[in-house]
Coordinates of C-alpha atoms in Angstrom, one line a residue:
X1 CA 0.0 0.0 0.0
X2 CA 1.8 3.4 -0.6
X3 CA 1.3 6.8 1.3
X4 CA -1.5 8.2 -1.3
X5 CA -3.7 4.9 -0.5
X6 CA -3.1 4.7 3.2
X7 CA -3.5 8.4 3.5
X8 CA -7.2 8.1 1.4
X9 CA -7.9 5.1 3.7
X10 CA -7.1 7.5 7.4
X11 CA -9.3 10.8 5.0
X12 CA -12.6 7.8 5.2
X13 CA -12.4 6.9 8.6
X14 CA -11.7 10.6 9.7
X15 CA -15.0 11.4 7.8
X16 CA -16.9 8.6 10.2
X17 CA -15.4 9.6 13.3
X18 CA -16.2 13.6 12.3
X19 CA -19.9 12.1 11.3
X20 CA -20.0 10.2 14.2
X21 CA -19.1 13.4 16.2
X22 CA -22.2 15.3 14.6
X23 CA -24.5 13.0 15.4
X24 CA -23.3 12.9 19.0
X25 CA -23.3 16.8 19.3
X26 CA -26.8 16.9 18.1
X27 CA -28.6 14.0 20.6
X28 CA -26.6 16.2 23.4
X29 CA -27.9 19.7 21.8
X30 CA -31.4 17.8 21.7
X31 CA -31.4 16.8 25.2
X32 CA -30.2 20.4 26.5
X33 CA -33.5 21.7 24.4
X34 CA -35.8 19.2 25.8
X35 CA -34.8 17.7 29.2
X36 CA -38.3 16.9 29.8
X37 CA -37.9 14.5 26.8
X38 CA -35.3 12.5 29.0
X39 CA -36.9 8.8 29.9
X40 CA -35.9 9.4 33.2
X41 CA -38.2 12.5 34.0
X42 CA -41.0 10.7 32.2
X43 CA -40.6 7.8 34.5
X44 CA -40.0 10.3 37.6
X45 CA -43.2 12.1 36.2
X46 CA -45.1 9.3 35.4
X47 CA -44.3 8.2 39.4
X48 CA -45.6 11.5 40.6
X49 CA -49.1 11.3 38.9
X50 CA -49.2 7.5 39.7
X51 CA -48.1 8.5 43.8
X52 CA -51.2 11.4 43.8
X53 CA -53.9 9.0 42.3
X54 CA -53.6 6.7 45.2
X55 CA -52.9 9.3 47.5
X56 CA -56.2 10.8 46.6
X57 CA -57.4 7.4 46.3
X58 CA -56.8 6.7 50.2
X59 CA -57.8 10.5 51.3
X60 CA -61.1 9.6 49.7
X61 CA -61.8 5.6 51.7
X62 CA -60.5 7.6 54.9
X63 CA -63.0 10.3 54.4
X64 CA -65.7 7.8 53.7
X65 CA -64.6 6.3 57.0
X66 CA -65.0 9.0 59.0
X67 CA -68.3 10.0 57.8
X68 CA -69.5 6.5 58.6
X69 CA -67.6 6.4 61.7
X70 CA -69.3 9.8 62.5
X71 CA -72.7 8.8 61.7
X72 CA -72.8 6.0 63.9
X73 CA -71.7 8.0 66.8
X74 CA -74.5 10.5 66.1
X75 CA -77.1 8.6 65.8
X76 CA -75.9 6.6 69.1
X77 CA -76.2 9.8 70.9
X78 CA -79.1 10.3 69.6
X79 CA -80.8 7.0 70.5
X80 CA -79.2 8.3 74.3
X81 CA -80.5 11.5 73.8
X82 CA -84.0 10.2 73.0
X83 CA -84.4 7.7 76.2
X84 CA -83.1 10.1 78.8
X85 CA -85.8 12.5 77.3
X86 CA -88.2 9.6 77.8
X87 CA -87.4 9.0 81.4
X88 CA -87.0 12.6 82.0
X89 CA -90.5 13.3 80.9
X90 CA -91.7 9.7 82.8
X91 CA -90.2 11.4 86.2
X92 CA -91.9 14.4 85.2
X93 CA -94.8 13.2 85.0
X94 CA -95.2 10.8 88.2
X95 CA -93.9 13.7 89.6
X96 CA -96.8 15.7 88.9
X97 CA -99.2 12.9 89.8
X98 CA -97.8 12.4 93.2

């Protein structure tokens, strides 16, 4: 092989590396545009939403819960409520009798 042939040979495999070079500088000028495109933050994004669905999801049976748990304690108080008022007015009125 003589120096013109070698020489043509190293000229083609400078032109990859260069191309390779471009196409590298490109995907990193890309990402420095659009860092939300990274899979990373859509994976870290896609976490968030997934994390605020079943917090929500939870807030919501809780809630329920209470409401429920509330409810029988009312109405508890308010079958109380209702017999000491019966025996109240019973007293009141054997009281007025006697």
């Amino acid at each position: 092989m003589d120096l013109t042939e070698h020489r043509q040979i190293l000229n083609e495999e400078l032109k990859y590396v260069i191309n390779d070079y471009d196409q590298f500088k490109q995907r990193i000028n890309e990402r420095k545009q659009n860092p939300q495109d990274h899979s990373l933050i859509k994976q870290i994004n896609l976490w968030e939403i997934k994390s605020i669905e079943i917090i929500q999801q939870k807030a919501q049976e809780y809630r329920e819960m209470l409401m429920k748990s509330s409810q029988t304690c009312i109405d508890d108080i308010e079958m109380k409520l209702n017999d000491l008022h019966k025996k109240i007015k019973q007293f009141q009125n054997e009281n007025e009798f006697n």
